XYZ file of C-alpha atoms in Angstrom:
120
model
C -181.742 -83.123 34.492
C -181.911 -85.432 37.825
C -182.983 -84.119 41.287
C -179.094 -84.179 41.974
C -178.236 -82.471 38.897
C -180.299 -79.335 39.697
C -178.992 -79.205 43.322
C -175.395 -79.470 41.932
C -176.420 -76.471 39.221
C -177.707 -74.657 42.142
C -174.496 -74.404 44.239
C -172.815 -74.040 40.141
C -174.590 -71.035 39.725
C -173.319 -69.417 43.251
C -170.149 -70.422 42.191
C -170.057 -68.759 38.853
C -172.082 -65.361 40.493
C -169.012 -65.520 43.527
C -166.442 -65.454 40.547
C -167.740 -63.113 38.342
C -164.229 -61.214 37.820
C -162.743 -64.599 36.856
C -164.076 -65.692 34.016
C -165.057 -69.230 35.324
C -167.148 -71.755 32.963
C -168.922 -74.534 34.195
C -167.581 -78.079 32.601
C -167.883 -81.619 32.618
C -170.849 -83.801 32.872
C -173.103 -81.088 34.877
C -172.267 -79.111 31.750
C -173.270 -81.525 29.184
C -176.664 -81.936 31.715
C -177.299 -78.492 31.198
C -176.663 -78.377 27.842
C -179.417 -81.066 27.391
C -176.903 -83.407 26.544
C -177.360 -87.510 27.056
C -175.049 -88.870 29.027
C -174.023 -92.596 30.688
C -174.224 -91.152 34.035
C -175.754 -88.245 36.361
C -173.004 -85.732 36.978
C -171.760 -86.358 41.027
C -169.415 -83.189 41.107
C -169.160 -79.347 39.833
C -166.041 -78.898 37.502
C -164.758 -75.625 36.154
C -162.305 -73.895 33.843
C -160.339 -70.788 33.827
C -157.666 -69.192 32.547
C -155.155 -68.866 35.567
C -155.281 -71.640 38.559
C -153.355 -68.803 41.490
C -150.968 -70.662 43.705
C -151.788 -68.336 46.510
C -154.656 -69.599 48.349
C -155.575 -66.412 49.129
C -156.449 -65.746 45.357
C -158.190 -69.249 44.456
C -161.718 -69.081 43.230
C -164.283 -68.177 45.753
C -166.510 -71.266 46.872
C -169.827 -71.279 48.815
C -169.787 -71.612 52.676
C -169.165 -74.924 53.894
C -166.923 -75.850 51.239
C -163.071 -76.418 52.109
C -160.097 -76.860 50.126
C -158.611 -80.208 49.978
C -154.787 -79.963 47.998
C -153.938 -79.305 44.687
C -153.203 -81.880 41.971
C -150.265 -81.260 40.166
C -145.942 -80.882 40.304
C -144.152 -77.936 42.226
C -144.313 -76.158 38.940
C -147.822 -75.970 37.960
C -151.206 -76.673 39.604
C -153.431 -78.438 37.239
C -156.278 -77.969 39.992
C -158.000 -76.527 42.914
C -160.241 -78.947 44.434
C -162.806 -78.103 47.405
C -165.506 -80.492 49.347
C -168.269 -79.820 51.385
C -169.787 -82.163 54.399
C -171.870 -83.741 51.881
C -169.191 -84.974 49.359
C -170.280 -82.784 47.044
C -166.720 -81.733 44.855
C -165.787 -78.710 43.180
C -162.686 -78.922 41.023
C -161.378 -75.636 39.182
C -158.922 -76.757 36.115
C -157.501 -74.276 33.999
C -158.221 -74.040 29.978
C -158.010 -71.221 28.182
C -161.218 -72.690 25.835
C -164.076 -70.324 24.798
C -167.573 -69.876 26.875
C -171.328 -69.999 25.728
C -174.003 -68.768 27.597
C -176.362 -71.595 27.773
C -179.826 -71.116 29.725
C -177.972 -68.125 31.883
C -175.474 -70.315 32.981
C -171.661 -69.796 32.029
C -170.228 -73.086 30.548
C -167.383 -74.266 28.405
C -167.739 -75.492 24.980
C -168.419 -79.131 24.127
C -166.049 -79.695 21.857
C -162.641 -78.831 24.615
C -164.416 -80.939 26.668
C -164.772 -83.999 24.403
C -160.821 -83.110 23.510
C -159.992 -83.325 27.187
C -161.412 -86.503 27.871
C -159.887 -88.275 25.141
């Protein structure tokens, strides 16, 4: 993993500890980084699953200080995510899947094979 990477698995990890009750896995290409997985590019954001994306703001995910949310993707019926930045850039994006979790090196992350799915 880069410099970057760990920073970025860092603020993941808060992430995941602040959300315990929601069942949140980590995704994307920090996941694959964690996972030990070669990739064509360092992961530049934190991306996450669960199983219910709440319309009410006061029941999104819970994000570290300094992070604020920045509007939801999606039509008046559904929210396909909740994204939040910080000063630094640095994205978090909460999608919702309903796709199993592995415990990989402590850290709660989605399985490979969604992901791969979802990016085709």
């Amino acid at each position: 993993m880069t410099k970057q990477e760990l920073e970025l698995l860092e603020i993941a990890k808060e992430v995941i500890e602040l959300n315990r009750d929601k069942g949140i896995r980590l995704t994307g290409s920090l996941m694959l980084a964690v996972r030990g997985i070669n990739k064509r590019r360092e992961a530049i954001d934190i991306d996450f699953i669960c199983g219910h994306l709440p319309r009410e703001k006061a029941l999104f995910p819970k994000v570290p200080k300094g992070f604020r949310y920045y509007g939801s993707a999606g039509d008046t019926s559904s929210i396909e995510s909740i994204p939040f930045v910080n000063e630094d850039g640095i994205k978090i994006e909460f999608m919702q899947s309903e796709e199993v979790s592995e415990d990989i090196n402590g850290v709660t992350c989605a399985c490979v094979e969604s992901l791969l799915d979802a990016k085709m």
